[in-house]
Short mmCIF file of C-alpha atoms in Angstrom, two decimals:
data_model
loop_
_atom_site.label_atom_id
_atom_site.label_comp_id
_atom_site.label_asym_id
_atom_site.label_seq_id
_atom_site.Cartn_x
_atom_site.Cartn_y
_atom_site.Cartn_z
CA MET A 1 -38.17 -31.46 -76.81
CA SER A 2 -35.01 -33.55 -77.73
CA LEU A 3 -31.50 -32.55 -76.91
CA LEU A 4 -29.10 -32.90 -79.82
CA PRO A 5 -25.19 -34.52 -79.06
CA LEU A 6 -22.99 -31.27 -78.41
CA VAL A 7 -19.20 -31.84 -79.25
CA PHE A 8 -17.38 -29.44 -77.42
CA MET A 9 -14.18 -28.00 -78.80
CA MET A 10 -11.76 -26.17 -76.11
CA VAL A 11 -9.96 -23.83 -77.50
CA SER A 12 -7.12 -21.31 -75.47
CA MET A 13 -6.60 -18.57 -77.38
CA SER A 14 -2.84 -16.63 -76.73
CA ASN A 15 -2.35 -12.97 -75.63
CA GLU A 16 -4.54 -10.70 -77.63
CA ALA A 17 -4.11 -6.66 -78.30
CA VAL A 18 -6.78 -5.21 -76.71
CA ASN A 19 -8.14 -2.18 -78.86
CA SER A 20 -8.71 1.17 -76.61
CA GLY A 21 -10.99 2.40 -79.25
CA ARG A 22 -8.90 5.11 -79.99
CA THR A 23 -5.82 4.71 -81.88
CA GLY A 24 -2.52 5.80 -79.75
CA GLU A 25 -3.95 6.66 -76.86
CA ARG A 26 -3.76 4.58 -73.50
CA PRO A 27 -7.27 3.62 -71.80
CA GLU A 28 -6.37 5.39 -68.81
CA GLU A 29 -5.15 8.52 -70.57
CA ASN A 30 -8.43 9.06 -72.65
CA GLY A 31 -10.78 8.51 -69.42
CA LEU A 32 -11.75 4.76 -70.19
CA ILE A 33 -10.10 3.43 -67.10
CA GLY A 34 -12.05 4.62 -64.02
CA ARG A 35 -11.84 3.74 -59.93
CA GLU A 36 -10.95 0.44 -58.37
CA SER A 37 -14.04 -2.37 -57.87
CA GLU A 38 -15.02 -3.23 -54.18
CA VAL A 39 -16.29 -6.54 -55.38
CA VAL A 40 -13.73 -7.97 -58.38
CA PRO A 41 -10.17 -6.62 -58.09
CA GLY A 42 -9.49 -4.34 -60.42
CA ARG A 43 -10.48 -0.70 -62.17
CA PHE A 44 -13.43 -0.33 -63.51
CA GLY A 45 -12.99 -0.55 -67.41
CA GLU A 46 -9.72 -1.96 -67.88
CA PRO A 47 -9.10 -3.71 -70.82
CA GLN A 48 -9.98 -7.83 -71.34
CA GLU A 49 -9.12 -10.39 -73.33
CA ILE A 50 -10.66 -14.00 -73.82
CA SER A 51 -9.06 -17.04 -73.13
CA ARG A 52 -11.25 -19.65 -73.30
CA ALA A 53 -14.27 -20.83 -76.02
CA ILE A 54 -16.34 -23.83 -76.90
CA TYR A 55 -18.05 -24.71 -79.90
CA SER A 56 -21.11 -26.49 -81.23
CA GLN A 57 -20.46 -29.96 -82.88
CA GLY A 58 -18.22 -29.38 -86.02
CA GLY A 59 -16.18 -26.97 -84.23
CA GLY A 60 -18.78 -24.21 -85.09
CA LYS A 61 -18.92 -25.27 -89.01
CA ALA A 62 -21.61 -27.68 -89.29
CA CYS A 63 -23.99 -25.05 -90.14
CA PRO A 64 -21.90 -22.37 -92.57
CA THR A 65 -25.23 -21.22 -94.54
CA ARG A 66 -26.99 -20.50 -91.00
CA PRO A 67 -26.09 -17.59 -88.61
CA MET A 68 -23.76 -18.53 -85.91
CA PHE A 69 -25.05 -17.73 -82.30
CA LEU A 70 -22.31 -16.00 -80.00
CA CYS A 71 -22.84 -17.15 -76.03
CA LEU A 72 -22.21 -14.85 -73.41
CA HIS A 73 -23.45 -16.07 -70.44
CA GLY A 74 -24.21 -14.00 -66.55
CA TRP A 75 -22.80 -13.33 -63.70
CA GLY A 76 -21.11 -16.21 -61.52
CA SER A 77 -21.61 -18.62 -64.43
CA ASN A 78 -19.28 -20.02 -67.33
CA GLU A 79 -19.43 -20.63 -71.11
CA GLN A 80 -21.38 -24.12 -70.57
CA ASP A 81 -24.15 -22.60 -69.35
CA LEU A 82 -25.53 -20.71 -72.60
CA ALA A 83 -24.20 -23.59 -74.98
CA GLN A 84 -26.18 -25.84 -73.19
CA MET A 85 -29.35 -23.77 -73.65
CA MET A 86 -29.06 -23.67 -77.48
CA SER A 87 -29.82 -27.30 -77.99
CA TYR A 88 -33.66 -25.49 -77.23
CA VAL A 89 -33.00 -22.65 -78.85
CA ALA A 90 -31.61 -23.20 -82.19
CA PRO A 91 -30.08 -26.33 -83.03
CA GLY A 92 -29.42 -26.02 -86.07
CA ASN A 93 -27.51 -23.30 -86.20
CA ASP A 94 -23.54 -23.10 -84.94
CA TYR A 95 -22.54 -21.47 -81.85
CA VAL A 96 -19.28 -20.39 -79.93
CA SER A 97 -19.44 -19.55 -75.89
CA LEU A 98 -17.33 -17.11 -75.23
CA ARG A 99 -15.21 -17.47 -71.26
CA ALA A 100 -15.78 -14.02 -68.87
CA PRO A 101 -12.69 -13.29 -68.69
CA LEU A 102 -12.87 -12.07 -64.44
CA VAL A 103 -12.60 -14.65 -61.99
CA LEU A 104 -15.03 -15.09 -59.46
CA GLN A 105 -14.27 -18.64 -58.71
CA ALA A 106 -11.34 -20.71 -60.69
CA GLU A 107 -12.66 -24.16 -62.11
CA GLY A 108 -13.04 -26.55 -59.49
CA PRO A 109 -15.78 -27.77 -56.22
CA GLY A 110 -16.23 -24.02 -54.91
CA GLU A 111 -19.04 -22.05 -52.89
CA PHE A 112 -20.67 -21.93 -56.55
CA GLY A 113 -21.19 -25.35 -57.08
CA SER A 114 -19.64 -25.81 -60.13
CA GLY A 115 -16.54 -27.52 -61.13
CA SER A 116 -16.15 -25.49 -64.40
CA GLY A 117 -15.75 -22.02 -62.65
CA ALA A 118 -17.63 -19.25 -62.20
CA PHE A 119 -17.33 -15.66 -64.03
CA SER A 120 -18.13 -12.23 -64.58
CA TRP A 121 -17.91 -9.53 -67.55
CA TYR A 122 -17.62 -6.98 -65.23
CA HIS A 123 -16.24 -5.81 -61.77
CA ASP A 124 -19.90 -5.78 -59.87
CA SER A 125 -22.43 -8.46 -60.75
CA LEU A 126 -24.85 -5.34 -61.59
CA PRO A 127 -22.45 -2.08 -62.55
CA THR A 128 -24.29 1.07 -62.76
CA GLY A 129 -23.19 4.46 -64.45
CA GLU A 130 -20.09 5.43 -65.28
CA ASP A 131 -18.60 2.26 -64.03
CA LEU A 132 -20.92 -0.20 -66.31
CA ASP A 133 -19.62 2.20 -69.21
CA ARG A 134 -16.24 1.55 -68.58
CA ASP A 135 -16.21 -2.07 -68.14
CA ILE A 136 -19.18 -2.93 -70.92
CA PHE A 137 -17.18 -1.16 -73.38
CA ALA A 138 -13.71 -2.94 -72.30
CA ALA A 139 -15.74 -6.33 -72.30
CA ALA A 140 -17.57 -5.51 -75.79
CA THR A 141 -13.73 -4.63 -77.22
CA ALA A 142 -12.76 -7.46 -76.07
CA VAL A 143 -15.48 -10.13 -77.54
CA ASP A 144 -15.42 -7.92 -80.75
CA ASN A 145 -11.53 -8.31 -81.03
CA TRP A 146 -11.77 -12.22 -80.21
CA VAL A 147 -14.34 -12.36 -83.36
CA THR A 148 -12.09 -10.92 -85.95
CA ARG A 149 -9.72 -12.73 -84.67
CA HIS A 150 -11.68 -16.18 -84.50
CA ILE A 151 -14.32 -16.21 -86.91
CA GLU A 152 -14.77 -15.89 -90.77
CA THR A 153 -15.53 -11.95 -91.69
CA GLY A 154 -18.21 -13.07 -93.79
CA ARG A 155 -19.86 -15.06 -91.24
CA GLU A 156 -23.24 -13.55 -89.91
CA LEU A 157 -23.11 -13.45 -85.84
CA VAL A 158 -25.96 -12.79 -84.09
CA PRO A 159 -25.00 -12.37 -80.08
CA ILE A 160 -26.83 -14.08 -77.17
CA GLY A 161 -26.49 -13.22 -73.72
CA PHE A 162 -28.36 -13.50 -70.34
CA SER A 163 -28.38 -11.01 -67.78
CA GLN A 164 -24.62 -9.11 -67.44
CA GLY A 165 -24.22 -11.33 -70.81
CA ALA A 166 -27.96 -9.60 -72.36
CA ALA A 167 -26.28 -6.52 -71.87
CA LEU A 168 -23.07 -7.42 -73.63
CA ALA A 169 -24.83 -8.71 -76.82
CA ILE A 170 -26.53 -5.26 -76.97
CA HIS A 171 -23.78 -3.79 -76.83
CA LEU A 172 -22.02 -4.77 -79.61
CA LEU A 173 -24.55 -3.34 -81.66
CA ARG A 174 -23.35 -0.22 -79.92
CA VAL A 175 -19.62 -0.86 -80.80
CA ASP A 176 -19.67 -2.39 -83.85
CA PRO A 177 -22.99 -2.59 -85.51
CA GLU A 178 -22.22 -3.82 -88.88
CA ARG A 179 -20.71 -6.84 -87.86
CA TYR A 180 -23.26 -8.40 -86.02
CA ARG A 181 -26.75 -9.28 -87.58
CA ALA A 182 -28.98 -8.88 -84.61
CA ALA A 183 -28.49 -9.28 -81.13
CA ILE A 184 -30.57 -11.17 -78.17
CA ALA A 185 -30.83 -10.32 -74.38
CA LEU A 186 -32.71 -12.31 -72.08
CA SER A 187 -32.93 -10.17 -68.36
CA GLY A 188 -30.77 -7.70 -69.61
CA PHE A 189 -29.77 -4.15 -69.12
CA VAL A 190 -27.99 -1.55 -71.25
CA ALA A 191 -25.31 1.20 -70.24
CA PRO A 192 -26.37 4.68 -69.93
CA GLY A 193 -23.68 5.70 -72.47
CA GLN A 194 -22.35 8.87 -70.12
CA VAL A 195 -18.64 8.37 -70.61
CA PRO A 196 -17.53 9.61 -74.09
CA GLY A 197 -16.41 6.99 -76.46
CA THR A 198 -18.05 4.42 -74.84
CA ALA A 199 -20.32 3.81 -77.47
CA PRO A 200 -19.32 5.06 -80.07
CA ALA A 201 -22.03 3.70 -83.30
CA ASP A 202 -24.97 4.32 -81.41
CA GLU A 203 -26.05 6.90 -84.03
CA ARG A 204 -25.17 4.25 -86.68
CA LEU A 205 -27.09 1.87 -85.20
CA SER A 206 -30.60 4.33 -84.67
CA SER A 207 -30.04 3.84 -89.13
CA MET A 208 -30.06 0.45 -89.50
CA GLU A 209 -32.48 -1.22 -87.75
CA ARG A 210 -31.16 -4.17 -86.53
CA PRO A 211 -33.54 -6.53 -84.99
CA VAL A 212 -33.33 -7.18 -81.17
CA PHE A 213 -35.22 -9.77 -79.00
CA TYR A 214 -35.60 -8.26 -75.28
CA GLY A 215 -37.17 -11.18 -72.76
CA TYR A 216 -37.63 -10.14 -69.29
CA GLY A 217 -39.52 -11.70 -65.95
CA ASP A 218 -42.23 -9.46 -64.61
CA MET A 219 -40.86 -10.89 -60.95
CA ASP A 220 -37.22 -10.31 -62.15
CA SER A 221 -35.57 -9.54 -58.34
CA VAL A 222 -32.03 -8.73 -59.59
CA ILE A 223 -32.77 -6.25 -62.29
CA PRO A 224 -34.59 -3.33 -61.10
CA LYS A 225 -37.66 -1.97 -62.65
CA TYR A 226 -36.30 1.14 -63.97
CA GLU A 227 -33.30 -0.75 -65.63
CA ILE A 228 -35.45 -2.42 -67.93
CA HIS A 229 -37.91 0.02 -68.43
CA ALA A 230 -34.75 2.09 -69.81
CA ALA A 231 -33.70 -1.16 -71.79
CA ALA A 232 -37.20 -0.78 -73.23
CA ALA A 233 -36.79 2.57 -74.10
CA TRP A 234 -33.62 2.79 -75.64
CA LEU A 235 -33.99 -0.41 -77.71
CA GLU A 236 -37.17 0.66 -78.67
CA GLU A 237 -35.70 3.83 -80.11
CA HIS A 238 -32.23 2.49 -81.53
CA THR A 239 -33.41 -0.86 -82.85
CA TRP A 240 -36.35 -3.60 -84.44
CA LEU A 241 -37.43 -4.29 -81.02
CA THR A 242 -39.71 -7.24 -79.97
CA MET A 243 -40.33 -7.60 -76.56
CA LYS A 244 -41.87 -10.03 -74.49
CA HIS A 245 -42.43 -10.19 -70.53
CA TYR A 246 -42.95 -13.55 -68.68
CA ARG A 247 -45.51 -13.68 -65.96
CA GLN A 248 -44.07 -14.61 -62.24
CA LEU A 249 -40.73 -15.19 -63.82
CA ASP A 250 -37.43 -14.30 -61.44
CA HIS A 251 -34.29 -13.49 -63.06
CA ALA A 252 -34.70 -16.42 -65.61
CA VAL A 253 -35.08 -17.92 -68.81
CA SER A 254 -38.45 -20.11 -69.43
CA LEU A 255 -39.91 -22.66 -72.09
CA PRO A 256 -42.61 -19.76 -73.37
CA GLU A 257 -39.50 -17.28 -73.54
CA PHE A 258 -38.00 -19.92 -75.86
CA SER A 259 -40.99 -20.75 -77.81
CA ASP A 260 -41.37 -17.39 -78.78
CA LEU A 261 -37.75 -17.08 -79.35
CA ARG A 262 -37.77 -19.60 -81.89
CA HIS A 263 -40.78 -17.25 -83.71
CA TRP A 264 -38.33 -14.70 -83.29
CA LEU A 265 -35.31 -16.57 -85.45
CA LEU A 266 -37.94 -17.66 -87.96
CA LEU A 267 -39.50 -14.43 -88.72
CA ASN A 268 -35.63 -12.94 -89.20
CA ASN A 269 -34.30 -15.67 -90.94
CA ILE A 270 -32.00 -16.78 -88.41
CA SER A 271 -32.81 -20.17 -87.82
CA SER A 272 -35.10 -22.67 -89.65
CA GLY A 273 -37.56 -23.21 -86.32
CA VAL A 274 -36.94 -27.20 -86.62
CA MET A 275 -36.61 -28.80 -83.78
#
């Protein structure tokens, strides 16, 4: 399987306003900011902003007639991670890969073993309950705002994420389903939606039948089984779900999963399927 050359374009964005989801109210006034985290400094639900992205060849404009992928990495990773994976998944499509805003390890050598740094979308590796609701809404709002500012309105977008990024890819549909063509969640989970206002488009999403690919390993040692089952049930109810599980696969991706994903992309007219 050949890898196409990747031309990365580093983009540093200026500070941008973060939409709290309710006009005229500060997030702390409407319950969208929660308690202090004991893992990553800050409070669950604090407004975020995207500061770094890399594009595929041609600045993400080499294949303008095909949907663009919006790549969202997992805990302790960075924007380079899923960018490298896209050569296996959809080499004929453009992509943009975003860096999560919460810093676990700054760029340079460190405990995570990467000179590119390590980052997180949430204030914990696997937040739950109201903590997850608040953090995932803040992250989805930041990504959606970035998309509004940097991607042409008519360009079809497909969020694809791993782990934390998989949950975020799904949540973008729960915040702005009209903007996103489909979603791909690899080893992910869903937020419970207990905090009012953190999943504002769930009802609209249910009527739209957005295609979702959800893949996971049956030996996943990070995402609890009950979270996987909860995600599957929620997606079955709210989206046009294709679910695949992989024997002996831990919290990771695999070549069989890529093969299934490419087939799904072809069936949904998202990519050509050509390698």
